[in-house]
Structures are given as structure tokens and as C-alpha cells.
Coordinates of C-alpha atoms and ligand atoms in Angstrom, one line a residue:
X1 CA -80.5 -3.6 20.2
X2 CA -77.0 -3.8 19.0
X3 CA -74.9 -1.2 17.4
X4 CA -73.5 -1.8 13.9
X5 CA -69.8 -2.2 14.2
X6 CA -68.1 -2.9 11.0
X7 CA -64.5 -2.7 12.1
X8 CA -63.8 -6.5 11.3
X9 CA -64.2 -5.4 7.6
X10 CA -61.6 -2.6 8.1
X11 CA -59.3 -3.6 5.4
X12 CA -62.2 -3.9 2.7
X13 CA -63.7 -0.5 4.2
X14 CA -60.2 1.0 3.7
X15 CA -59.8 -0.2 0.1
X16 CA -63.1 1.1 -0.7
X17 CA -62.3 4.5 1.0
X18 CA -59.1 4.8 -1.0
X19 CA -61.1 4.2 -4.3
X20 CA -63.7 6.8 -3.4
X21 CA -63.0 10.0 -5.5
X22 CA -65.5 12.2 -3.7
X23 CA -64.3 11.2 -0.3
X24 CA -60.6 11.7 -1.1
X25 CA -61.7 15.3 -2.4
X26 CA -63.5 16.0 0.9
X27 CA -60.7 14.7 3.0
X28 CA -58.3 17.2 1.7
X29 CA -60.0 19.6 4.0
X30 CA -59.0 17.8 7.1
X31 CA -55.3 17.7 6.1
X32 CA -55.2 21.2 4.9
X33 CA -57.7 23.1 7.1
X34 CA -57.5 21.7 10.6
X35 CA -53.9 21.3 11.0
X36 CA -52.8 24.8 9.8
X37 CA -55.5 26.4 12.0
X38 CA -54.3 24.5 15.0
X39 CA -50.8 25.3 14.4
X40 CA -51.5 29.1 14.1
X41 CA -53.8 29.0 17.1
X42 CA -51.1 27.4 19.3
X43 CA -48.4 29.8 18.0
X44 CA -50.4 32.7 19.0
X45 CA -51.0 31.8 22.5
X46 CA -47.6 31.8 24.3
X47 CA -48.9 29.6 27.3
X48 CA -50.5 27.1 25.1
X49 CA -48.2 24.3 26.2
X50 CA -48.5 25.3 29.8
X51 CA -52.2 25.3 29.4
X52 CA -51.9 21.8 28.0
X53 CA -50.1 20.6 31.1
X54 CA -52.8 22.4 33.4
X55 CA -55.5 20.6 31.5
X56 CA -53.9 17.3 31.8
X57 CA -53.6 17.9 35.6
X58 CA -57.2 18.9 36.0
X59 CA -58.5 15.7 34.2
X60 CA -56.1 13.6 36.0
X61 CA -57.2 15.1 39.5
X62 CA -60.9 14.7 38.6
X63 CA -60.4 11.0 37.5
X64 CA -58.7 10.4 40.8
X65 CA -61.7 11.6 42.8
X66 CA -64.4 10.9 40.3
X67 CA -66.7 9.4 42.8
X68 CA -66.8 12.4 44.9
X69 CA -67.1 14.7 42.0
X70 CA -70.2 12.6 40.6
X71 CA -71.8 12.8 44.0
X72 CA -71.2 16.6 44.3
X73 CA -72.5 17.1 40.7
X74 CA -75.6 15.2 41.5
X75 CA -76.3 17.0 44.8
X76 CA -75.9 20.5 43.0
X77 CA -77.8 19.6 39.8
X78 CA -80.6 18.2 42.0
X79 CA -80.7 21.4 44.0
X80 CA -80.9 23.4 40.8
X81 CA -84.1 21.3 40.0
X82 CA -82.5 18.9 37.5
X83 CA -83.0 15.1 37.7
X84 CA -79.9 13.0 37.4
X85 CA -80.0 9.4 36.0
X86 CA -77.0 7.2 36.2
X87 CA -76.8 4.5 33.4
X88 CA -74.4 1.6 33.7
X89 CA -74.9 0.4 30.2
X90 CA -76.1 1.7 26.9
X91 CA -79.3 -0.1 27.3
X92 CA -79.9 1.6 30.7
X93 CA -79.3 5.0 29.0
X94 CA -81.7 4.2 26.2
X95 CA -84.4 3.1 28.6
X96 CA -83.9 6.1 30.9
X97 CA -84.3 8.5 27.8
X98 CA -87.2 6.6 26.6
X99 CA -88.9 6.7 29.9
X100 CA -88.6 10.5 29.9
X101 CA -90.0 10.6 26.4
X102 CA -93.0 8.5 27.3
X103 CA -93.7 10.7 30.4
X104 CA -93.6 13.7 28.1
X105 CA -95.8 12.1 25.5
X106 CA -93.1 13.1 23.1
X107 CA -93.5 12.4 19.4
X108 CA -90.6 14.6 18.0
X109 CA -87.2 15.1 19.6
X110 CA -84.7 17.6 18.4
X111 CA -81.1 16.8 19.0
X112 CA -77.8 18.8 19.3
X113 CA -74.6 17.1 18.4
X114 CA -74.0 14.3 20.9
X115 CA -71.4 11.3 20.5
X116 CA -72.9 9.6 23.4
X117 CA -76.3 9.4 21.6
X118 CA -74.2 7.7 18.7
X119 CA -72.4 5.5 21.1
X120 CA -75.8 4.1 22.4
X121 CA -77.6 4.1 19.0
X122 CA -80.3 6.4 20.3
X123 CA -81.6 7.5 17.0
X124 CA -82.6 3.9 15.7
X125 CA -83.8 3.1 19.3
X126 CA -86.1 6.2 19.3
X127 CA -87.5 5.4 15.7
X128 CA -88.2 1.9 16.7
X129 CA -90.5 3.5 19.6
X130 CA -92.3 5.8 17.3
X131 CA -90.4 8.9 18.4
X132 CA -88.8 11.0 15.5
X133 CA -85.3 12.3 16.3
X134 CA -84.3 15.2 14.3
X135 CA -80.4 16.1 14.2
X136 CA -80.0 20.0 14.2
X137 CA -76.2 20.4 13.9
X138 CA -75.7 21.0 10.2
X139 CA -73.2 18.2 9.7
X140 CA -75.5 15.8 11.7
X141 CA -78.5 16.9 9.8
X142 CA -76.7 16.1 6.4
X143 CA -75.6 12.7 7.6
X144 CA -79.1 11.9 9.0
X145 CA -80.6 12.7 5.5
X146 CA -77.9 10.5 4.1
X147 CA -78.5 7.6 6.6
X148 CA -74.9 7.5 7.7
X149 CA -73.1 7.8 11.1
X150 CA -70.7 10.7 11.8
X151 CA -67.2 10.2 10.4
X152 CA -65.5 12.6 12.6
X153 CA -66.3 13.5 16.2
X154 CA -66.4 17.4 15.7
X155 CA -67.1 17.5 11.9
X156 CA -69.5 14.6 11.4
X157 CA -70.1 15.4 7.7
X158 CA -66.4 16.0 6.7
X159 CA -66.5 13.2 4.2
X160 CA -69.1 14.9 2.1
X161 CA -68.6 17.3 -0.7
X162 CA -70.5 20.4 -1.2
X163 CA -72.0 18.8 -4.5
X164 CA -73.2 15.9 -2.5
X165 CA -74.9 18.1 0.1
X166 CA -76.6 20.0 -2.7
X167 CA -77.9 16.7 -4.2
X168 CA -79.1 15.4 -0.9
X169 CA -81.0 18.7 -0.1
X170 CA -82.6 18.6 -3.5
X171 CA -83.8 15.2 -2.8
X172 CA -84.9 15.8 0.8
X173 CA -86.6 19.3 0.3
X174 CA -88.5 18.2 -2.9
X175 CA -91.2 20.7 -2.3
X176 CA -88.8 23.7 -2.9
X177 CA -88.3 25.5 -6.2
X178 CA -86.2 23.1 -8.2
X179 CA -84.5 26.2 -10.0
X180 CA -83.2 27.6 -6.6
X181 CA -79.4 28.3 -6.5
X182 CA -77.6 26.1 -4.0
X183 CA -74.2 26.6 -5.5
X184 CA -72.7 28.3 -2.4
X185 CA -72.3 26.9 1.1
X186 CA -74.2 29.9 2.5
X187 CA -77.3 29.0 0.5
X188 CA -77.2 25.5 1.6
X189 CA -76.8 26.7 5.2
X190 CA -79.8 29.0 4.8
X191 CA -82.0 26.0 3.4
X192 CA -81.1 23.9 6.2
X193 CA -81.8 26.7 8.8
X194 CA -85.3 27.1 7.3
X195 CA -85.9 23.4 7.4
X196 CA -84.8 23.1 10.9
X197 CA -86.6 26.1 12.3
X198 CA -89.9 24.4 12.1
X199 CA -88.5 21.3 13.8
X200 CA -87.2 23.4 16.7
X201 CA -90.7 24.9 17.2
X202 CA -92.4 21.7 17.0
X203 CA -90.2 19.4 19.3
X204 CA -91.5 18.1 22.4
X205 CA -87.9 17.2 23.8
X206 CA -84.5 18.6 23.2
X207 CA -81.5 16.2 23.6
X208 CA -78.0 17.8 23.8
X209 CA -74.6 16.2 24.7
X210 CA -72.2 17.9 27.1
X211 CA -68.5 18.9 26.7
X212 CA -68.4 19.2 30.6
X213 CA -70.4 18.8 33.6
X214 CA -69.3 21.0 36.4
X215 CA -69.3 19.4 40.1
X216 CA -69.2 23.0 41.5
X217 CA -72.5 24.2 40.2
X218 CA -74.2 21.2 38.7
X219 CA -74.1 22.8 35.4
X220 CA -73.6 21.1 31.8
X221 CA -71.5 22.9 29.3
X222 CA -71.9 22.7 25.4
X223 CA -69.7 24.2 22.7
X224 CA -71.1 24.6 19.2
X225 CA -70.5 26.9 16.3
X226 CA -74.1 27.2 15.0
X227 CA -76.2 27.9 18.1
X228 CA -78.3 24.8 17.6
X229 CA -77.5 23.4 20.8
X230 CA -79.0 26.5 22.5
X231 CA -82.2 26.1 20.6
X232 CA -82.4 22.4 21.3
X233 CA -82.2 23.0 24.9
X234 CA -84.3 26.2 25.3
X235 CA -87.3 25.8 23.0
X236 CA -88.7 22.4 24.0
X237 CA -90.5 21.7 27.3
X238 CA -88.1 19.1 28.3
X239 CA -84.3 19.1 28.0
X240 CA -82.3 15.9 28.4
X241 CA -78.4 16.2 28.6
X242 CA -76.5 12.9 27.7
X243 CA -73.1 12.7 29.0
X244 CA -70.5 10.0 30.0
X245 CA -68.8 10.0 33.5
X246 CA -65.4 11.4 32.4
X247 CA -67.1 14.7 31.4
X248 CA -66.9 15.7 35.1
X249 CA -64.7 18.7 35.9
X250 CA -64.4 20.2 39.4
X251 CA -64.9 24.0 39.1
X252 CA -65.9 26.7 36.6
X253 CA -62.3 27.9 36.7
X254 CA -61.3 24.5 35.5
X255 CA -63.7 24.6 32.6
X256 CA -62.3 28.0 31.5
X257 CA -58.9 26.3 31.3
X258 CA -60.1 23.3 29.3
X259 CA -62.1 25.7 27.0
X260 CA -59.0 27.5 26.1
X261 CA -57.3 24.4 24.7
X262 CA -60.4 22.7 23.4
X263 CA -61.3 25.2 20.5
X264 CA -57.8 25.8 19.6
X265 CA -57.0 22.1 19.3
X266 CA -60.3 21.3 17.5
X267 CA -60.8 24.1 14.9
X268 CA -58.0 26.6 15.7
X269 CA -60.6 29.1 17.1
X270 CA -59.6 31.0 20.3
X271 CA -63.2 29.9 21.5
X272 CA -66.3 28.4 19.8
X273 CA -68.9 30.6 18.7
X274 CA -71.3 29.4 21.4
X275 CA -70.3 28.3 24.9
X276 CA -73.5 27.6 26.8
X277 CA -73.7 26.7 30.4
X278 CA -77.1 25.3 31.6
X279 CA -78.0 24.8 35.3
X280 CA -81.4 23.2 36.0
X281 CA -84.7 23.9 34.5
X282 CA -86.2 27.5 34.1
X283 CA -86.5 29.4 37.2
X284 CA -89.3 31.9 38.1
X285 CA -88.5 35.0 36.2
X286 CA -86.2 33.3 33.5
X287 CA -87.2 34.5 30.1
X288 CA -86.8 31.1 28.6
X289 CA -85.6 27.6 29.2
X290 CA -87.2 24.1 29.8
X291 CA -89.6 23.2 32.4
X292 CA -87.8 20.0 33.0
X293 CA -84.1 19.1 33.0
X294 CA -82.8 15.6 32.9
X295 CA -79.1 14.5 33.0
X296 CA -78.3 11.0 31.9
X297 CA -74.8 10.1 32.9
X298 CA -73.4 7.0 31.2
X299 CA -70.7 4.5 32.4
X300 CA -70.7 1.8 29.6
X301 CA -67.3 0.4 30.6
X302 CA -65.6 3.5 31.7
X303 CA -65.5 2.7 35.4
X304 CA -63.6 -0.4 34.4
X305 CA -61.0 1.7 32.3
X306 CA -60.7 4.0 35.3
X307 CA -59.0 1.3 37.3
X308 CA -56.9 -0.2 34.5
X309 CA -54.2 0.7 32.0
X310 CA -56.6 2.6 29.8
X311 CA -57.4 5.2 32.4
X312 CA -55.5 7.9 30.6
X313 CA -58.0 7.7 27.7
X314 CA -60.6 9.1 30.0
X315 CA -58.8 12.5 29.9
X316 CA -60.1 13.0 26.4
X317 CA -62.0 16.2 25.7
X318 CA -63.2 15.0 22.2
X319 CA -61.3 17.9 20.3
X320 CA -60.6 15.7 17.3
X321 CA -57.0 16.8 16.9
X322 CA -55.6 13.6 16.8
X323 CA -57.6 12.4 13.9
X324 CA -57.0 15.7 12.2
X325 CA -53.2 14.9 12.3
X326 CA -53.4 11.2 11.6
X327 CA -52.0 10.1 8.3
X328 CA -54.2 7.0 8.3
X329 CA -57.4 9.1 8.8
X330 CA -56.3 11.4 6.1
X331 CA -56.2 8.5 3.8
X332 CA -59.4 6.7 4.5
X333 CA -61.7 9.1 6.6
X334 CA -63.7 8.0 9.6
X335 CA -66.3 5.4 8.2
X336 CA -63.8 2.9 7.3
X337 CA -63.0 2.4 11.1
X338 CA -66.6 1.1 11.2
X339 CA -67.2 2.3 15.0
X340 CA -68.6 5.3 16.7
X341 CA -65.2 6.7 17.7
X342 CA -62.5 6.7 14.9
X343 CA -59.0 7.9 14.4
X344 CA -56.3 7.5 17.0
X345 CA -58.8 8.1 19.9
X346 CA -61.2 5.6 18.6
X347 CA -58.5 3.1 18.2
X348 CA -58.2 3.1 21.8
X349 CA -61.7 3.7 22.9
X350 CA -63.6 1.6 20.6
X351 CA -62.1 -1.6 21.8
X352 CA -62.8 -0.7 25.5
X353 CA -66.4 0.2 24.7
X354 CA -67.4 -2.4 22.1
X355 CA -64.9 -5.2 22.7
X356 CA -61.6 -6.1 21.2
X357 CA -63.0 -9.1 19.3
X358 CA -65.0 -6.7 17.1
X359 CA -62.5 -3.8 16.9
X360 CA -59.0 -5.4 16.9
X361 CA -58.1 -3.9 13.5
X362 CA -58.4 -0.5 14.8
X363 CA -55.3 -0.2 17.1
X364 CA -53.2 -1.7 14.2
X365 CA -54.6 1.0 11.8
X366 CA -51.7 3.3 12.9
X367 CA -48.2 4.1 11.6
X368 CA -47.1 5.1 15.2
X369 CA -45.8 8.3 13.9
X370 CA -46.8 9.9 17.2
X371 CA -48.4 13.0 15.8
X372 CA -51.6 12.2 17.7
X373 CA -49.9 12.2 21.0
X374 CA -48.0 15.3 20.1
X375 CA -51.0 17.4 19.6
X376 CA -53.5 15.9 22.1
X377 CA -54.4 19.0 24.4
X378 CA -54.6 16.6 27.4
X379 CA -51.3 14.6 26.4
X380 CA -52.9 11.2 26.1
X381 CA -50.1 8.8 25.1
X382 CA -52.2 7.2 22.2
X383 CA -49.5 5.1 20.7
X384 CA -48.8 3.5 24.1
X385 CA -52.4 2.8 24.6
X386 CA -52.9 1.3 21.0
X387 CA -49.8 -0.9 21.8
X388 CA -51.7 -2.0 25.1
X389 CA -54.6 -3.4 22.8
X390 CA -52.1 -5.0 20.1
X391 CA -50.6 -6.9 23.2
X392 CA -54.0 -7.9 24.3
X393 CA -54.8 -8.9 20.9
X394 CA -51.8 -11.2 20.8
X395 CA -52.4 -12.7 24.1
X396 CA -56.1 -13.5 23.3
X397 CA -55.1 -15.2 20.1
X398 CA -57.0 -12.7 17.9
X399 CA -54.1 -12.3 15.6
X400 CA -53.8 -14.5 12.6
X401 CA -51.8 -17.6 13.0
X402 CA -49.0 -16.3 10.4
X403 CA -48.7 -13.1 12.3
X404 CA -48.4 -14.6 15.6
X405 CA -45.8 -17.1 14.2
X406 CA -43.8 -14.2 12.8
X407 CA -43.9 -12.3 16.1
X408 CA -42.8 -15.5 17.9
X409 CA -39.9 -16.0 15.6
X410 CA -38.8 -12.4 16.1
X411 CA -38.9 -12.8 19.8
X412 CA -36.8 -15.9 19.6
X413 CA -34.2 -14.2 17.6
X414 CA -34.2 -11.0 19.5
X415 CA -33.4 -13.0 22.7
X416 CA -30.4 -14.6 21.0
X417 CA -27.8 -11.7 19.8
X418 CA -25.6 -14.0 18.0
X419 CA -28.4 -15.7 15.9
X420 CA -30.0 -12.1 15.4
X421 CA -26.8 -10.8 13.9
X422 CA -26.4 -13.7 11.6
X423 CA -30.2 -13.4 10.6
X424 CA -29.7 -9.6 10.1
X425 CA -26.7 -10.3 7.7
X426 CA -28.8 -13.0 5.7
X427 CA -31.7 -10.5 5.7
X428 CA -29.5 -7.8 4.3
X429 CA -28.3 -9.9 1.6
X430 CA -31.8 -11.1 0.6
X431 CA -33.3 -7.6 0.7
X432 CA -30.5 -6.3 -1.4
X433 CA -31.8 -8.6 -4.3
X434 CA -35.2 -7.3 -4.0
X435 CA -34.6 -3.6 -3.0
X436 CA -34.4 -0.7 -5.5
X437 CA -33.4 2.9 -5.3
X438 CA -35.8 4.1 -7.9
X439 CA -38.9 2.0 -8.0
X440 CA -41.4 -0.1 -6.2
X441 CA -40.5 -3.7 -5.3
X442 CA -42.9 -6.4 -4.0
X443 CA -41.6 -8.7 -1.4
X444 CA -43.4 -12.1 -1.7
X445 CA -43.8 -12.3 1.9
X446 CA -44.8 -8.8 2.7
X447 CA -46.7 -7.6 -0.3
X448 CA -49.2 -5.7 1.7
X449 CA -46.4 -3.4 2.9
X450 CA -44.3 -3.2 -0.1
X451 CA -46.9 -3.2 -3.2
X452 CA -47.3 0.6 -2.8
X453 CA -44.2 1.7 -1.0
X454 CA -40.6 2.1 -1.9
X455 CA -38.3 -0.5 -0.7
X456 CA -34.9 1.1 -1.0
X457 CA -31.8 -1.2 -1.2
X458 CA -30.5 -1.5 2.1
X459 CA -27.0 -0.5 3.0
X460 CA -24.4 -3.2 2.4
X461 CA -23.5 -3.5 6.0
X462 CA -25.7 -3.4 9.3
X463 CA -25.5 -0.6 11.7
X464 CA -23.5 -2.8 14.1
X465 CA -20.9 -3.8 11.6
X466 CA -20.5 -0.2 10.4
X467 CA -20.1 0.8 14.0
X468 CA -17.6 -1.9 14.8
X469 CA -15.6 -0.9 11.7
X470 CA -15.5 2.8 12.7
X471 CA -13.9 2.0 16.1
Ligands
SF4_501 S1 -57.4 11.8 22.2 FE1 -56.5 13.9 22.6 S2 -56.4 14.7 20.6 FE2 -57.8 12.9 20.4 S3 -60.0 13.8 20.6 FE3 -59.1 13.2 22.7 S4 -58.4 15.1 23.6 FE4 -58.4 15.4 21.4

């Protein structure tokens, strides 16, 4: 099976997103809510910047010794009674999950939020095999009802307004009183909770993601704000953890450092409401827990990233801060990107996982303002990594001929200072004919840039000429 990647239609997707009134209303929450909350949380913790350095160092150290930590994790997890499955590809991971489901004769699977599940297209695959997946995170539940993928890695339904959720619930829960009041978020939450409670109790298997895997103890860690992850892994007889190789962290101490920057960067909370550590299945005397625990660890191209220029991307702890601060994401939301991972982190990760041919638009969907790098808790140089993909796109002849020609022409000029200065003078003279101080002006050869942007009249003299005159 293949995932639906619509990144090649990014420009069309973006135009539709900009014209979508409901989406534009929903997106104001990202810009107004998340940014301010992160800023306050960071300011309230004097050691926040030092913790970011520490978090970066922990992830770098782990990546440098990932083979050892994977082995150590496997040994500890097995010792605790869990079964560890390594999956090289998305298909391997899907088959591993299916085999566990078949063995358990599972018909219904509850799921806590898992981006790896999205990455491997697990829901569609399970349905094709007559197994019903039920998302239990409220945001995931909403988008599952709407038949959509998540539009944000920590707030999957951030693109949906409250009114749209109400309409969806009235459609999906048609057996309930049509006169019931769903005008408040709390009433929507109560209705979803009641609907999901039955699913939790009926599920044969629970599947969760993992924010971290701890080599020291063989534990997996999930953070949620709803507690659905706990019910997903405790109530069914079998628990499957889906994680990728870069989720490894050496020790409990390291996790405590990463947790301190994760929630603050993501939602501005000191800590998420629920932080759950799970080690193996239920032991004799435990009051609850699954009888079987399986941990599926996915590579899917990451080992290749580890050895190349994109290695730093594997430090990502999926906090979502880069997309929360991205002006492009604010304008179009996540679906326009057309890939599982969106925003600045997706612009780097999606080409590595799904191929640059399908996703070349994404590293170009950035103003390079640098806000993503400025807020990333593990200091990933996202603009530099997007530039890496832009260079590969040029090398592999994926850019349109006109753009390639323009870049070649610019490189030709940039290597010849005399000619470059002459071209600058001619360009200034030409631009001053089109430029305006008080209105838009559309350049015939760059309409995409200037149709909706001010093109101020340029200075009469170039910087170089002004500098020379001032000496
Ligand atoms: S790239 Fe950085 S800011 Fe973006 S999700 Fe990953 S850790 Fe968070």
C-alpha cells in the first residue's frame, strides 16, 4: 500500500487553504495561543536555554551511539517481558502489527496518538484487514470521523472549528438526543468521552506511540493531556508500542531533562498532564496492565539520515514549536503540505522519508525567517537542512527549467563583480519604474512574489555606491 502524498499539489493546496474561511479562523489559535504560552513558560524558567543545550547534547550523544542504545533497550525490554520487533520499512512495521493482531484474534484496536502510525498508514491497512482502529485522542477522534489526516503533530484537529466539531458529532452520534446542547467545548468533550469509553472496554489491542524509549530500563514513555494513552495501554489484553529508532534516550535522568523542554516548547505547560512510563507487561501482583507488550521500532530511512547531512533532524522530539512559529504554517495550516509531517520539521523530514521527488515543494515553503530554529528545543538548524534539500532539488533537475536558468544566471553574475555591479545599476533603474511607496506593483517576471506584496521603490543608489560616496 502507498501513502497519499499530495505535496506535488502544494501550490494548489495552499491557494485553497488561503481561501478557506473556517480554516483561517481555526488557525488564529496557533498563532495567538501556542506562541504566547511558550514564551511565558520559557521566561518563567531561568535555566530554559541551558536545558535546551542539555537536551541537544543528550540527543547528539544518543545518535552517536544509537546501535549500542538500541541493543541495550532491546535487552532490558525483553528482560521485563516485552517483545521487541525491529522494522526496516513501513511495510515491515505494518506486517509486524498485523501479525500480533492476528495472533490475538483482534477485531478492534484502540489507538493513542502516534505519528509513526500515520507515517506507515496503519489505519487504512488495519481496515483493509478487517480490523477496526479507533482513535482515542480527542483531536485524532475528530479527524478520524472527518476522514482526514492530522494537520499538526501535537494538535491534530487544530484546523477544525468548534462549530465543525459539533456538526461532526451530530452526524456521527446520530442515536443521541438531537436537542442536546453542544455549544461548549466541555459538552463536546463529555460526548466524545462517553463514546470512547465503550471502545476502550471492547478493544482487543491498544496501540500507542512513544515520546521516548529508555535504554537504561527498557521502558517507553508517552505524554498526553487526556489520559487516553493510559487507558489505551492498560485496558486491552495486548499493548503495542510504535516508535522510531531516534526515540531512544540513554537514561531516566535524560528523559527528565527532555520532558522539561518538551511540554514548555509544545503547549507552554511545565509538564503535560499525564506522563506515563511503561515497562513490559503486567507482572504478578500488578493491579492492571496488558498481558503482552510488543514494541515495534521503525527505521524507514532514518539509519541513512544518521550517516548523512540530515542527521541533526533525528534530534527532533516532536514538540511542534517550529510549526507553531512558522508564518507559512500560520497562513495555510498543515494539510496543504500534503505529507504526514508538516511545517518546518516536515519540510526536512518528509523528503527523507517519502522521497524528494514527491515532496520537493516543502523545503521551498519557507521564508527562511529563522523562527523555527530559534524556538527548537534541541536546536535543529531547520533552515540549513531545508537549504540542503533545495540544493539536492537543483542537482537532481527537479526545479522547473526557468528557475534553474535564473539561478544559473545569478551564479554567473555573482562570480563576476564588475558585471554584477553593472547589472545591479540597471536593475535599480528598472525596479524604480515599477516600485511604489504606497501600493502594490506586479512585476511581469515575478508576479508570484509581487502580486500580494509591497514592492517599495528601491534607493536611487546601490549600497556599494553609497558606501563609496561616504568614504
Ligand atoms: S524540529 Fe524542533 S521545534 Fe520542530 S518539532 Fe522537532 S523538536 Fe520541535
